[in-house]
Structure formats: C-alpha cells, structure tokens
mmCIF file of C-alpha atoms and ligand atoms in Angstrom:
data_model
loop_
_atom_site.group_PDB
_atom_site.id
_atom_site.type_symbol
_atom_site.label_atom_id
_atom_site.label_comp_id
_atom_site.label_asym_id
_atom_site.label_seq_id
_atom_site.Cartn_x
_atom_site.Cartn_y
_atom_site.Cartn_z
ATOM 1 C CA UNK K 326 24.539 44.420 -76.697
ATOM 2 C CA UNK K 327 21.084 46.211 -76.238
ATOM 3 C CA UNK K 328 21.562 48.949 -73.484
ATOM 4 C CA UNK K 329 20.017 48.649 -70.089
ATOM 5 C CA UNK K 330 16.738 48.988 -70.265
ATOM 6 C CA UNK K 331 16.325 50.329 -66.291
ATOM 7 C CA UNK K 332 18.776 51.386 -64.210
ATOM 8 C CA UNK K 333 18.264 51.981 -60.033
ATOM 9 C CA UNK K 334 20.470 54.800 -59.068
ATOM 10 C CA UNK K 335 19.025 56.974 -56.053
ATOM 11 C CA UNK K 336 17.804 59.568 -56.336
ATOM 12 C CA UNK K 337 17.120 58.624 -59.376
ATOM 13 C CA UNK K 338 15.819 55.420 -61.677
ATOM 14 C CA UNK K 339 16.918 55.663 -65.376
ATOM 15 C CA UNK K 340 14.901 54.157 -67.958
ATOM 16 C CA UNK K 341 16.516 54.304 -72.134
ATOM 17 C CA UNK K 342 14.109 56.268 -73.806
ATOM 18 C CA UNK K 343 12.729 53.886 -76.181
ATOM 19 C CA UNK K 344 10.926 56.530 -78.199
ATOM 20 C CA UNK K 345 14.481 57.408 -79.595
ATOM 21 C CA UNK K 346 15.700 54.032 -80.340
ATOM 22 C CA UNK K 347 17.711 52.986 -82.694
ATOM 23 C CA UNK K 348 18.919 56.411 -83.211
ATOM 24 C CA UNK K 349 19.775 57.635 -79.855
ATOM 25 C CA UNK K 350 20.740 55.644 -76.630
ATOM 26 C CA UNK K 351 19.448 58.108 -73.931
ATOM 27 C CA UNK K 352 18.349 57.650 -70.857
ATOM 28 C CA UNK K 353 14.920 59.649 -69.161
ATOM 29 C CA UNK K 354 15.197 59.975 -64.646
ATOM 30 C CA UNK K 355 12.507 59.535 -62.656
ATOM 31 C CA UNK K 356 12.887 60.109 -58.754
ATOM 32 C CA UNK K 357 8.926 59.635 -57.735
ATOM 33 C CA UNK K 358 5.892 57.497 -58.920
ATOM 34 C CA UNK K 359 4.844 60.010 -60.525
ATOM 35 C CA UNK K 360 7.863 60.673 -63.209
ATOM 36 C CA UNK K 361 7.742 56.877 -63.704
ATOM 37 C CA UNK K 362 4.087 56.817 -64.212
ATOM 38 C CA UNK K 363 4.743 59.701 -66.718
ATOM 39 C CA UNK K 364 7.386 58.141 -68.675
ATOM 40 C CA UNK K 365 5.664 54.479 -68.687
ATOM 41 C CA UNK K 366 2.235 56.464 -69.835
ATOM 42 C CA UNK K 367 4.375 58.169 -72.591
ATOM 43 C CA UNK K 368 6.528 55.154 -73.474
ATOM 44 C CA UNK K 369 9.907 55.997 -72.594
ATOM 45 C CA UNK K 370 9.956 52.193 -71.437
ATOM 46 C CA UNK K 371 7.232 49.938 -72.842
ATOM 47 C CA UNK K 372 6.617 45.982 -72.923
ATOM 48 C CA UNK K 373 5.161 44.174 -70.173
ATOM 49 C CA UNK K 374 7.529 42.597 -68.299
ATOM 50 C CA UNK K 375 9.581 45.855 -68.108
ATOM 51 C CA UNK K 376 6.795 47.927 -66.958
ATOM 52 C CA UNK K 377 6.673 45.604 -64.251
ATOM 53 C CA UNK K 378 10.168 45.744 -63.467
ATOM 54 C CA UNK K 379 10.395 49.706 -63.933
ATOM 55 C CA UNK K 380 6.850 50.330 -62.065
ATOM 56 C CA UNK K 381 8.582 48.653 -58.906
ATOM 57 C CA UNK K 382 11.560 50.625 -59.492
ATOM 58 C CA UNK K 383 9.753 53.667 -59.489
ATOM 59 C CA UNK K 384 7.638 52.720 -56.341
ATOM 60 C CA UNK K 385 10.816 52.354 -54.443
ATOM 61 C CA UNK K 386 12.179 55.671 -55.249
ATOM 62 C CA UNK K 387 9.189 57.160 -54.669
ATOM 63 C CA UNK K 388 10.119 55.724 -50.655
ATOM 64 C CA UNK K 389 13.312 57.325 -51.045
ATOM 65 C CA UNK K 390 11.949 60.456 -52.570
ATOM 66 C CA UNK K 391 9.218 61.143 -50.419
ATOM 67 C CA UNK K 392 10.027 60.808 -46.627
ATOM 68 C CA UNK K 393 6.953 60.449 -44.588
ATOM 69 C CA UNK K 394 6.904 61.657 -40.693
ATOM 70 C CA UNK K 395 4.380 59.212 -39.300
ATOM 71 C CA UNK K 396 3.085 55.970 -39.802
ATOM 72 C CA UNK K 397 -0.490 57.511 -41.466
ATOM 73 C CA UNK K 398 1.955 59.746 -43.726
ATOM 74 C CA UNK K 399 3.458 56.751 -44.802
ATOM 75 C CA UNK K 400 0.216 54.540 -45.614
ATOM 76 C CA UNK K 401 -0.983 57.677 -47.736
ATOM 77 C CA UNK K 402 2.018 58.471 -50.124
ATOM 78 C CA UNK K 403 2.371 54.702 -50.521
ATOM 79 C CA UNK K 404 -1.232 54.425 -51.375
ATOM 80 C CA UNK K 405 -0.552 57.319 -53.593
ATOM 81 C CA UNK K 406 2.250 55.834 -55.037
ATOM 82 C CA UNK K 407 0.445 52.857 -56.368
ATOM 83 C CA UNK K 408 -2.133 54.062 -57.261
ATOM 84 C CA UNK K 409 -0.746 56.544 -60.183
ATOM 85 C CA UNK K 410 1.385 53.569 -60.662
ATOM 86 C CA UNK K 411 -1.349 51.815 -61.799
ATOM 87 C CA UNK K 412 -3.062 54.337 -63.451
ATOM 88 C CA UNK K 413 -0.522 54.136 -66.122
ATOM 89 C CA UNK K 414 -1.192 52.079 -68.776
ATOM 90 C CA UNK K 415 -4.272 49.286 -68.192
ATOM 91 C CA UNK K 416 -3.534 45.957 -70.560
ATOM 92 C CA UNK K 417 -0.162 44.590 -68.732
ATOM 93 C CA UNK K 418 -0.746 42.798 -66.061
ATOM 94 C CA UNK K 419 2.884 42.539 -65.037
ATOM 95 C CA UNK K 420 2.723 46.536 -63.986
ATOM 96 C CA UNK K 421 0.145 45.477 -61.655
ATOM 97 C CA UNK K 422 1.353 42.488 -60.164
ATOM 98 C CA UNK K 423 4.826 44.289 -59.411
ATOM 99 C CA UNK K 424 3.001 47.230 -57.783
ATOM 100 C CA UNK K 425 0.891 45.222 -55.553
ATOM 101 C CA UNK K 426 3.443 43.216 -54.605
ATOM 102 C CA UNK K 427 5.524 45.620 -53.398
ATOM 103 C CA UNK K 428 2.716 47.806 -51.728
ATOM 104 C CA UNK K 429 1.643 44.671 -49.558
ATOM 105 C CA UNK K 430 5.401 44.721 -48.152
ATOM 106 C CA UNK K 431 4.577 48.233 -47.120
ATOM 107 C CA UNK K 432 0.849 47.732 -45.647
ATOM 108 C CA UNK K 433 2.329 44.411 -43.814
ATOM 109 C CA UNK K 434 5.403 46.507 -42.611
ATOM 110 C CA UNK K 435 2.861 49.118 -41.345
ATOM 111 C CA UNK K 436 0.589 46.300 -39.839
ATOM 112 C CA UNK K 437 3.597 45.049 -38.157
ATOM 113 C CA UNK K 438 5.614 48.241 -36.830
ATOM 114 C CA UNK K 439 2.892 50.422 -36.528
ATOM 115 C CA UNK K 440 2.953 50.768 -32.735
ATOM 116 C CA UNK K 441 6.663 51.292 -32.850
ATOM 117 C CA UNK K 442 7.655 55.298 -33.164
ATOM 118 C CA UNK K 443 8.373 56.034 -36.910
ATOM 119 C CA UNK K 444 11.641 57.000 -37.327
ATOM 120 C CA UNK K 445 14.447 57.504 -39.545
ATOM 121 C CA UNK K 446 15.727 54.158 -38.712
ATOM 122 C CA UNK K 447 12.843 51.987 -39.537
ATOM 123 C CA UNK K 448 11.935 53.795 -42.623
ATOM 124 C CA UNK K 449 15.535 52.814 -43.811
ATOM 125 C CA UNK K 450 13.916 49.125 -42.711
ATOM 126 C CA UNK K 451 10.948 49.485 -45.231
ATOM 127 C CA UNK K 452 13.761 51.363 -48.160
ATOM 128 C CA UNK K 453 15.249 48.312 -47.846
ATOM 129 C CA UNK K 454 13.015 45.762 -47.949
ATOM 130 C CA UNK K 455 10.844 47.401 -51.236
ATOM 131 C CA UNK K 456 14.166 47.816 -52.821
ATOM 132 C CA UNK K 457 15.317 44.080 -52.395
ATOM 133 C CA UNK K 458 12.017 42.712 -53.705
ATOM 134 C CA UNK K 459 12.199 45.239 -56.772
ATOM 135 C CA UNK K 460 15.261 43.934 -57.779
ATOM 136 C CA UNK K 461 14.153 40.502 -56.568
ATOM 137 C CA UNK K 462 11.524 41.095 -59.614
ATOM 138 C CA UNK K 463 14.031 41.792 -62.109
ATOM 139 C CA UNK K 464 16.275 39.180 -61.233
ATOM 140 C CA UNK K 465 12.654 36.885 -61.731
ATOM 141 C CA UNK K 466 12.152 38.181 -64.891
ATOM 142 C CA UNK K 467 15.813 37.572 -66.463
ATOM 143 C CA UNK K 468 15.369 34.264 -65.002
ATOM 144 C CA UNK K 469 12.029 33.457 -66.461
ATOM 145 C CA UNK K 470 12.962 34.939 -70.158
ATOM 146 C CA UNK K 471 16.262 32.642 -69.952
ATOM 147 C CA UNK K 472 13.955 29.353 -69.651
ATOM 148 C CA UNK K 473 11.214 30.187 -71.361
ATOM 149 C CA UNK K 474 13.318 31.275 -74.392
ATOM 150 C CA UNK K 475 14.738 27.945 -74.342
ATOM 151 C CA UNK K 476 11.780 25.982 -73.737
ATOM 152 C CA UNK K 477 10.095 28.117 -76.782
ATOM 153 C CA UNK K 478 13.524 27.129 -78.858
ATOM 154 C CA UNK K 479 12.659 23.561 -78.845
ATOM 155 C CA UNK K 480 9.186 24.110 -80.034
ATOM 156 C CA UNK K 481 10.801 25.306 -83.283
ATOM 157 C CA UNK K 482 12.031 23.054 -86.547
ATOM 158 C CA UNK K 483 15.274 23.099 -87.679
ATOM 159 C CA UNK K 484 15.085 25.778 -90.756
ATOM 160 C CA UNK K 485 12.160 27.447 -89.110
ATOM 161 C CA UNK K 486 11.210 30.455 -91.020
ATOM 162 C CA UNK K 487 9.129 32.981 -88.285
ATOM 163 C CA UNK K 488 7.581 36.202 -88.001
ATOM 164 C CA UNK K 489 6.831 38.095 -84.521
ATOM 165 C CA UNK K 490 5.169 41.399 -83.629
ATOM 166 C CA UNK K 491 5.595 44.480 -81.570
ATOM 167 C CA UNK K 492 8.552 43.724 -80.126
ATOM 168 C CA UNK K 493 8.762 41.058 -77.207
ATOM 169 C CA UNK K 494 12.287 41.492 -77.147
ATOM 170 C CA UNK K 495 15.034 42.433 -74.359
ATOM 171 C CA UNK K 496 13.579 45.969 -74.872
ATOM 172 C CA UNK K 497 10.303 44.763 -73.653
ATOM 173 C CA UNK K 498 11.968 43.109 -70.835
ATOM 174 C CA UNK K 499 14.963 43.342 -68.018
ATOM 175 C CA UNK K 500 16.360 39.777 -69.597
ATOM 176 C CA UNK K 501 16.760 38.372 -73.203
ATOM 177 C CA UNK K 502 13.254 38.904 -74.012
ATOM 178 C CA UNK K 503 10.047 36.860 -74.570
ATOM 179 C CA UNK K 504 9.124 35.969 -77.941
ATOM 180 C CA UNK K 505 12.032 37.144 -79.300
ATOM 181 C CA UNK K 506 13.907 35.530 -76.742
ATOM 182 C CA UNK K 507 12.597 32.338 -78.439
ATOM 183 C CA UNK K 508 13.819 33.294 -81.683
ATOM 184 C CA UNK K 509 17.375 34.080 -80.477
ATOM 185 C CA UNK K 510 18.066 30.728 -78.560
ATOM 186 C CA UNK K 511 16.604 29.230 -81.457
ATOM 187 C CA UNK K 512 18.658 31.130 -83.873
ATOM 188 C CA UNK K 513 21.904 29.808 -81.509
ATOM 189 C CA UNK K 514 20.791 26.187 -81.717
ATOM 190 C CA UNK K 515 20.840 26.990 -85.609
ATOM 191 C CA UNK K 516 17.347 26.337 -86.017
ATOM 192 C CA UNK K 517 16.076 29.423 -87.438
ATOM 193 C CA UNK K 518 16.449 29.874 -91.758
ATOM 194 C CA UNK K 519 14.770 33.261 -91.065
ATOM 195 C CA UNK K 520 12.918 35.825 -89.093
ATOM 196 C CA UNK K 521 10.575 38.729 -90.212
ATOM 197 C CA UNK K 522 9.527 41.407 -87.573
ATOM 198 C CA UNK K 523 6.003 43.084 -88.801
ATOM 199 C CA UNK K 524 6.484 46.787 -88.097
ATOM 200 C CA UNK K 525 3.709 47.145 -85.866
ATOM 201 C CA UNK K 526 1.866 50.475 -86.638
ATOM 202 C CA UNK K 527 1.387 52.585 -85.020
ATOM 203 C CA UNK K 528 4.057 52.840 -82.981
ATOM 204 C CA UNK K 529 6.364 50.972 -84.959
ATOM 205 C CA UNK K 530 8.085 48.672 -82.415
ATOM 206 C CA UNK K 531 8.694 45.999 -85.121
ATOM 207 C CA UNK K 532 10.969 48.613 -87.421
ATOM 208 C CA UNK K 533 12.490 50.792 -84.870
ATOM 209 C CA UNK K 534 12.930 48.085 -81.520
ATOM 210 C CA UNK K 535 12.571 43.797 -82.669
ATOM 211 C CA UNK K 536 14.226 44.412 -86.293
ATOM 212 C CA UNK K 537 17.295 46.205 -84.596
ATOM 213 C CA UNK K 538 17.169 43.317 -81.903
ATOM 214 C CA UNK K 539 17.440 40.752 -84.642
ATOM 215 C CA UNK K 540 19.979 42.540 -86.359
ATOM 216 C CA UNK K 541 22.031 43.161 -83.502
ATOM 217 C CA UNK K 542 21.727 39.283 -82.609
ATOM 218 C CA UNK K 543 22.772 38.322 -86.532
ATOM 219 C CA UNK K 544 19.323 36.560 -86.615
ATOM 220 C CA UNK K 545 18.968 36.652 -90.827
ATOM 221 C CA UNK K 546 15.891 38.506 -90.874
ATOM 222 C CA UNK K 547 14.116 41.396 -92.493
ATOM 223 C CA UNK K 548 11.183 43.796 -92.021
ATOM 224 C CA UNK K 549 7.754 43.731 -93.238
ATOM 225 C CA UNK K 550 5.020 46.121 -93.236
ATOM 226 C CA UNK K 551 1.738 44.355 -90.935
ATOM 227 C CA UNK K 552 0.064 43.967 -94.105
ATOM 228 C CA UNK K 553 2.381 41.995 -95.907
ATOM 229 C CA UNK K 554 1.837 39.266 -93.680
ATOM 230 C CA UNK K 555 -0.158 37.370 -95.542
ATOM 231 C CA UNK K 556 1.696 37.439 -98.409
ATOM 232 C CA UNK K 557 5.087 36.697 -97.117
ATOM 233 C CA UNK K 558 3.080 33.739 -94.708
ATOM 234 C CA UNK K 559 2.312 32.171 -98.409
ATOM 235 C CA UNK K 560 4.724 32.811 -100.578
ATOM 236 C CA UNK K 561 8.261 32.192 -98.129
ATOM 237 C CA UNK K 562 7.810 29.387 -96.037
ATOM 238 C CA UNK K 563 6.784 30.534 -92.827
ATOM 239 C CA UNK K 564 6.363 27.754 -90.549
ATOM 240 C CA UNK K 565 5.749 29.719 -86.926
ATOM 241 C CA UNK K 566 4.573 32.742 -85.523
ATOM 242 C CA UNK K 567 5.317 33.741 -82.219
ATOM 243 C CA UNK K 568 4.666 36.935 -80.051
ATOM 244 C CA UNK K 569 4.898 37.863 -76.355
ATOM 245 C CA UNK K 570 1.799 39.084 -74.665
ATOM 246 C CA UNK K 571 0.386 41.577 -71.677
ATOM 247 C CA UNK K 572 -2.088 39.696 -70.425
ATOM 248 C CA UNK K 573 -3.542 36.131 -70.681
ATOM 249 C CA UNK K 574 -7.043 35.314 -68.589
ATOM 250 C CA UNK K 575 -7.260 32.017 -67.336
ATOM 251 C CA UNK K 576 -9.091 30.026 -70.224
ATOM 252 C CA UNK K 577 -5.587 31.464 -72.490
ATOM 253 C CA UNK K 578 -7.546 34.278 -74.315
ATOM 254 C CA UNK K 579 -4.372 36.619 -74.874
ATOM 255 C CA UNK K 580 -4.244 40.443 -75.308
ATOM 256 C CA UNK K 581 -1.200 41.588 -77.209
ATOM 257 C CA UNK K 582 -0.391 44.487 -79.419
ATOM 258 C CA UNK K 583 -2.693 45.249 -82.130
ATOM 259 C CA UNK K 584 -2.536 43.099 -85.107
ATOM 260 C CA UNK K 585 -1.802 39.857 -82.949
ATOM 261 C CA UNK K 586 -5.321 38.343 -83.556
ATOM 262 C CA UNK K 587 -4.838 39.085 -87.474
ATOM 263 C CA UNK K 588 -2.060 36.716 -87.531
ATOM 264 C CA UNK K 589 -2.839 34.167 -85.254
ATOM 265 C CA UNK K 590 -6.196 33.952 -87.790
ATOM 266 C CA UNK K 591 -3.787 33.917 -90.512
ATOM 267 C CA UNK K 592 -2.158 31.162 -89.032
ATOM 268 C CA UNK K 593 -4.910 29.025 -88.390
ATOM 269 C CA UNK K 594 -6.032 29.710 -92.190
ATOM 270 C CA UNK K 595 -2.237 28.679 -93.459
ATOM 271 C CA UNK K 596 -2.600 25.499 -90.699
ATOM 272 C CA UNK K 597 1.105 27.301 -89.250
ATOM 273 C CA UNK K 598 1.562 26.779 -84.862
ATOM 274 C CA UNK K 599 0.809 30.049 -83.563
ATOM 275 C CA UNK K 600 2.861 30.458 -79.927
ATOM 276 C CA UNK K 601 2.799 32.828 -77.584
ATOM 277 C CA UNK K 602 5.627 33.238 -74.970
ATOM 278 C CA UNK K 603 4.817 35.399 -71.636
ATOM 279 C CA UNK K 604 6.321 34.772 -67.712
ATOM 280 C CA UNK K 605 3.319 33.825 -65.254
ATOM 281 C CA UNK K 606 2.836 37.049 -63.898
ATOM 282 C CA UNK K 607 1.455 37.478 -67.475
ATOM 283 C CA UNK K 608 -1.432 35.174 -66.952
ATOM 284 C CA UNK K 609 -4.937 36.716 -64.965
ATOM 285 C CA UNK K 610 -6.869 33.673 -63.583
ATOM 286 C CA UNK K 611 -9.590 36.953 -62.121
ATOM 287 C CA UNK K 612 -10.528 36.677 -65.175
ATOM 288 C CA UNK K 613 -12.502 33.763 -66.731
ATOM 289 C CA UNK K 614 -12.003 34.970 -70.597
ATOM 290 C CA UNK K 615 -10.708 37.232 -72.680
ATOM 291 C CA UNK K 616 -13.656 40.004 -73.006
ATOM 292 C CA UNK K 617 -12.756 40.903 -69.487
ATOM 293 C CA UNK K 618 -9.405 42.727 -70.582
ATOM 294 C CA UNK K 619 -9.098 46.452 -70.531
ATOM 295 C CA UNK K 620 -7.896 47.026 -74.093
ATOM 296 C CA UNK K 621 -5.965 50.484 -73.835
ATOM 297 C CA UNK K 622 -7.145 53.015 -76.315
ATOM 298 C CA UNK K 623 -3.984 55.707 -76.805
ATOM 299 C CA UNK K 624 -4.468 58.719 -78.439
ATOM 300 C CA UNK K 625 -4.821 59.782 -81.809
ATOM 301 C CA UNK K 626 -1.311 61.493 -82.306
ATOM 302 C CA UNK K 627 0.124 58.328 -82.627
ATOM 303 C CA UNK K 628 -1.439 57.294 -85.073
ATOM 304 C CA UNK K 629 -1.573 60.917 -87.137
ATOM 305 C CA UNK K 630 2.096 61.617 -86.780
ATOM 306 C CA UNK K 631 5.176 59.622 -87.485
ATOM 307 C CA UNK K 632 8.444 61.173 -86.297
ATOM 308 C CA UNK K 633 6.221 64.592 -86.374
ATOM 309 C CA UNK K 634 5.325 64.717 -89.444
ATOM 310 C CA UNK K 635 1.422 64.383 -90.115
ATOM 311 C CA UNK K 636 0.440 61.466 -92.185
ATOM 312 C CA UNK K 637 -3.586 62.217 -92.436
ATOM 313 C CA UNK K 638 -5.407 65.185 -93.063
ATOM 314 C CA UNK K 639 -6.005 67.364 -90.283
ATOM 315 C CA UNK K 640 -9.306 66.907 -88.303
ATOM 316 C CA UNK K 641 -9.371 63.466 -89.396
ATOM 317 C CA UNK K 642 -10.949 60.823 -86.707
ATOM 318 C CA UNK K 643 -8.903 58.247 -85.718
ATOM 319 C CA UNK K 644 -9.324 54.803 -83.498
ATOM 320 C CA UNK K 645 -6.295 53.431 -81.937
ATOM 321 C CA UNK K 646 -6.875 50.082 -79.834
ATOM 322 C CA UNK K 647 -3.309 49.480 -78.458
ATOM 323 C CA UNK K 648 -3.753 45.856 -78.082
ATOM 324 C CA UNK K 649 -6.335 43.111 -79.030
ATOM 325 C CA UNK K 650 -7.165 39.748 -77.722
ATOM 326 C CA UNK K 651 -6.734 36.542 -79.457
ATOM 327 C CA UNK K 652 -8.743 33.692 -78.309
ATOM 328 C CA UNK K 653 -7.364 30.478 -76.832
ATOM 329 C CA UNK K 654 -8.409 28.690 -79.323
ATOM 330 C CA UNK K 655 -6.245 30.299 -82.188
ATOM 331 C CA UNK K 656 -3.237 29.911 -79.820
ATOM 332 C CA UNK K 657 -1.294 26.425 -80.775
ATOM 333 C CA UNK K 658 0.936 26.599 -77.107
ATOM 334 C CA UNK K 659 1.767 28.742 -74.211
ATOM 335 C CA UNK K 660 5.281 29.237 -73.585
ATOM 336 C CA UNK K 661 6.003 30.399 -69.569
ATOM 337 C CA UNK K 662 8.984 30.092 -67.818
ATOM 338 C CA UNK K 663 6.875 26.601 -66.125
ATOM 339 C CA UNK K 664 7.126 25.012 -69.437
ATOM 340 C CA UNK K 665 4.554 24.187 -72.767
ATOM 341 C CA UNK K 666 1.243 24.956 -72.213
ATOM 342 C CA UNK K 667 -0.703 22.177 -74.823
ATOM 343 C CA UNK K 668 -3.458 22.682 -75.499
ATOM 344 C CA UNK K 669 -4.333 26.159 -74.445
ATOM 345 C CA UNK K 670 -7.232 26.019 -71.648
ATOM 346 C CA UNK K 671 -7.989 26.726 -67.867
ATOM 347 C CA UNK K 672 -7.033 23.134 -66.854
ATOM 348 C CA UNK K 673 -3.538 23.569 -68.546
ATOM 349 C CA UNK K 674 -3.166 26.888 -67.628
ATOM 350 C CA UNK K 675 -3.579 26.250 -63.760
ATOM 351 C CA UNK K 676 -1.048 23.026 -63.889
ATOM 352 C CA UNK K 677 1.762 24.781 -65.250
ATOM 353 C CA UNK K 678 1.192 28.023 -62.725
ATOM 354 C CA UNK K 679 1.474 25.566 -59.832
ATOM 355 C CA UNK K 680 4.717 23.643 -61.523
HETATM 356 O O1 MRU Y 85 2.555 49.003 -76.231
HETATM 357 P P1 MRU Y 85 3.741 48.170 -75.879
HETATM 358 O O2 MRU Y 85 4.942 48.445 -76.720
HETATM 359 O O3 MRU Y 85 4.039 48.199 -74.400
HETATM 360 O O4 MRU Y 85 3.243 46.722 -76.222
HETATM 361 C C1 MRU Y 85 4.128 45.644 -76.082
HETATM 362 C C2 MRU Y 85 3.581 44.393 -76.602
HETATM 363 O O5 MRU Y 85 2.437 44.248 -76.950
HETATM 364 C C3 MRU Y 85 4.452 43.252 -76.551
HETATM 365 O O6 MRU Y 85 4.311 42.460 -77.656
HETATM 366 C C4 MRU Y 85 4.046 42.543 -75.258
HETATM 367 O O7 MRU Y 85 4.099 43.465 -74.206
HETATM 368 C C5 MRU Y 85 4.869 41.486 -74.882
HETATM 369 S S1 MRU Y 85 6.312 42.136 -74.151
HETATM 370 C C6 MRU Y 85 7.332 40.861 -73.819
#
C-alpha cells in the first residue's frame, strides 16, 4: 500500500514527505497556509491533483489556526490565506481551483453573516463548512482517478507495452492515481506485457516515486533514463504512452513535467497513441491555447545536486523549466473522469466538461 499522502489532523495537516521517498515514510505538519505553502513550494507533496487536495487542507487549518475577532479580521487572513496559497507553485491548476473554491465559501459566508456579531459560534459555522468541502475535494478526486483509470484501461491492447513520466501516480494524487492509475487497472484486466517509468530529471519522480508505484503494484516494469526513450520506443514494442498533466487550456494544449512534449513527438514519429489522463479541474477553458501557461522555472539546485552531492561544476548556469506544454495536436485522447476525449480540441473538450 502507498502511505497516505495527506492527512487532516487539527492542529495540524500531515503531508509524507515525498522528497524522502522510497527510503523513508515520514510525514512534514503544517498548521497555517503558510507551512503548507512552504512544503508544497519545496515539494514535500507534489502532483497536481494532490496540491489541490493538500492546498485546501492547508486553507482550512489555517481557519483553525488563526482565529479572527471580527468579520474584517476574518476577510483579511482568509484573503491572506489564499493568496500565499497560490503563490506556491504556478503550472497546476488543481491548487487553484481548490483554493478558490474554498475561499468563495468564506467571502459568501461573510456576504451572508456579516451583519450578525462574529463570534465563537459562527466561526465554528465557517470551520465547518471549509472543512467539509476540503474533504468533499478529496473524496472528488479518489472518485475521479477510480473512473478515469478505468476508462484509460480500456483504451489499452491486450499485451500493451507503455512508458509514463514524472509520476502521475497515487503519490501525485489522494486516489489511485492518474496516468498511472491507467496502467494499474490495466495491469489488473491483464492487459499490460510491460511498463517503463522514464526517471524524470531533475527531480527524479520516475526512479524514486512511479517505479516504486509499479513495483509495489507487481506491474512488470523497469526504469529508464529520459533519454533512452527513444531507443527502448524502437527496439521493445512500445505501443502507448501515457502521462498525467497540470494543466490543459481549452483547445487540449497540455503542460506536464518536462520531457512530456519529447515523447509525445516521439510518439507521433513511431505513429504510437499518445494519452494523457487528468480530472476536469485539470482543464483551463481561460485560456484559449497552450502559450498562455505559466511554465514554473525552479531553481538551479535541483538540477546541480542529486541527494547533495554536486553533479556540475560550481558556478555553472543552469535552466530548469519544470514543465512544458505539448500541443493538442500531438495528444491521440484525453482521459477525464467524463470519459475519452477524441480527437483533442475545444469542441470535445467543452462536451465532456458538461457530461
Ligand atoms: O513537479 P511535480 O512533481 O508536481 O509534477 C508532477 C507532474 O508533472 C505530473 O506528471 C502531473 O502533475 C500529473 S499528476 C497526476
């Protein structure tokens, strides 16, 4: 079993520091915004759907945390609260659909109450109410990786031989995962011959997060450096590539971790289905296309160090693009909890959002 991911225990919210996995199973508190911002900025929890799910835990305790003494106290520390929140990390749109979800609970509550004296009482109103939707967003997202795992499973051949990236597993969410997700309820209809997990440099959630995943789910499967993709694409079968995403405008242009557009061109140039598998909260119809996704930058360390030890000369300059985006048109299907999404575009898109 893959340890809890999040756990909601006033004063405190308890996210599995993924930083340490698979070595250690330990677990980093938060009991304000600000902690959670902290540990989602430094990656103690990391994936989409789970920054979602841990950015609303983290806005509740900041309620419990913080207790305002007026109505105008209450509007500013929430305000507060999602907007380091948000400040975060910028490419997964499920952090900010979670935190504006929540925070319009709170400014309607206000609206609503706000000529009522603020008191212990009703604050306990408002505790409740944020903390029922946060875990109303957690149960949504187990849901959603349940079906869309097994909508993504038929997609796939018998004997299918895959490779994912990053890790879009039940790490990167509160359920059984995304793209990985697929590949498990796949692997349990016995349709899967193989899987290979690319490492995913810099941060290496292919070797140290999807590859333990696999192993732990007795998918056969092995590891590959990123740039032995092409090789192993040619030379052992593959027949699919799938990967989870952080955030897909409305035409289907996808941003995912860096090295996602690589393969889906090396699928297209090995004629292969490329599929990507996200929940709707995933998908941006603000914007039109692609180019208008904040691609994160992280620092350099990351890419410098491994485990601490320095892997480059020192001064050396370094880019690191977290994500990139892959354009609709090298995207075979959608996968969302709504069903297939085929062939990628707006008119597709929309339909399946208002399934
Ligand atoms: O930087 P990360 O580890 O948060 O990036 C995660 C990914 O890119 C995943 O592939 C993506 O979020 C999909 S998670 C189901």
């Amino acid at each position: 079993m893959i340890p809890k991911r999040a756990i909601y225990q006033p004063p405190f919210v308890k996210f599995l520091d993924q930083r340490l996995l698979p070595d250690k199973i330990f677990y980093v508190k938060a009991k304000n915004a600000a902690q959670t911002a902290k540990a989602i900025k430094d990656m103690v929890l990391r994936g989409a759907p789970l920054i979602g799910c841990g950015a609303a835990f983290g806005y509740a305790i900041d309620l419990r945390f913080n207790k305002p003494a007026s109505w105008t106290k209450l509007l500013k520390q929430t305000n507060k609260a999602a907007a380091v929140l948000k400040k975060s990390r910028p490419t997964a749109l499920a952090l900010f659909y979670a935190v504006d979800r929540l925070h319009k609970i709170t400014l309607d509550f206000i609206a609503k109450n706000k000529n009522k004296p603020f008191n212990k009482k009703i604050y306990a109103k408002l505790i409740k109410l944020i903390e029922n939707d946060a875990n109303k967003i957690t149960k949504e997202d187990i849901d959603s990786t349940v079906v869309m795992s097994n909508y993504g499973a038929k997609l796939l051949n018998k004997n299918s031989v895959v490779i994912t990236h990053c890790n879009a597993g039940a790490l990167a969410t509160m359920g059984m995962g995304t793209s990985v997700g697929v590949i498990t309820a796949a692997h349990k209809k016995g349709k899967i011959k193989y899987a290979y997990a690319c490492e995913t440099r810099p941060y290496l959630q292919g070797s140290r997060l999807t590859i333990w995943e696999l192993m732990k789910e007795k998918v056969p499967s092995a590891l590959i450096c990123d740039n032995m993709a092409a090789h192993i694409i040619k030379t052992s079968n593959v027949n699919a590539i799938i990967v989870g995403a952080d955030r897909i405008a409305a035409n289907g242009d996808t941003a995912n971790k860096i090295g996602t557009y690589a393969l889906a061109i090396l699928a297209k140039y090995h004629k292969i289905p490329f599929y990507v598998a996200a929940p709707v909260p995933t998908i941006d119809l603000k914007l039109k296309t692609g180019k208008e996704i904040e691609i994160e930058e992280r620092g350099e360390k990351e890419v410098i160090f491994i485990k601490k030890q320095r892997i480059a000369p020192k001064g050396v300059k370094v880019r690191h693009p977290a994500f990139d985006m892959t354009p609709a048109s090298l995207i075979t299907a959608l996968i969302t909890e709504n069903g297939i999404i085929q062939p990628v575009n707006q008119k597709n898109i929309l339909n399946n959002i208002n399934n």
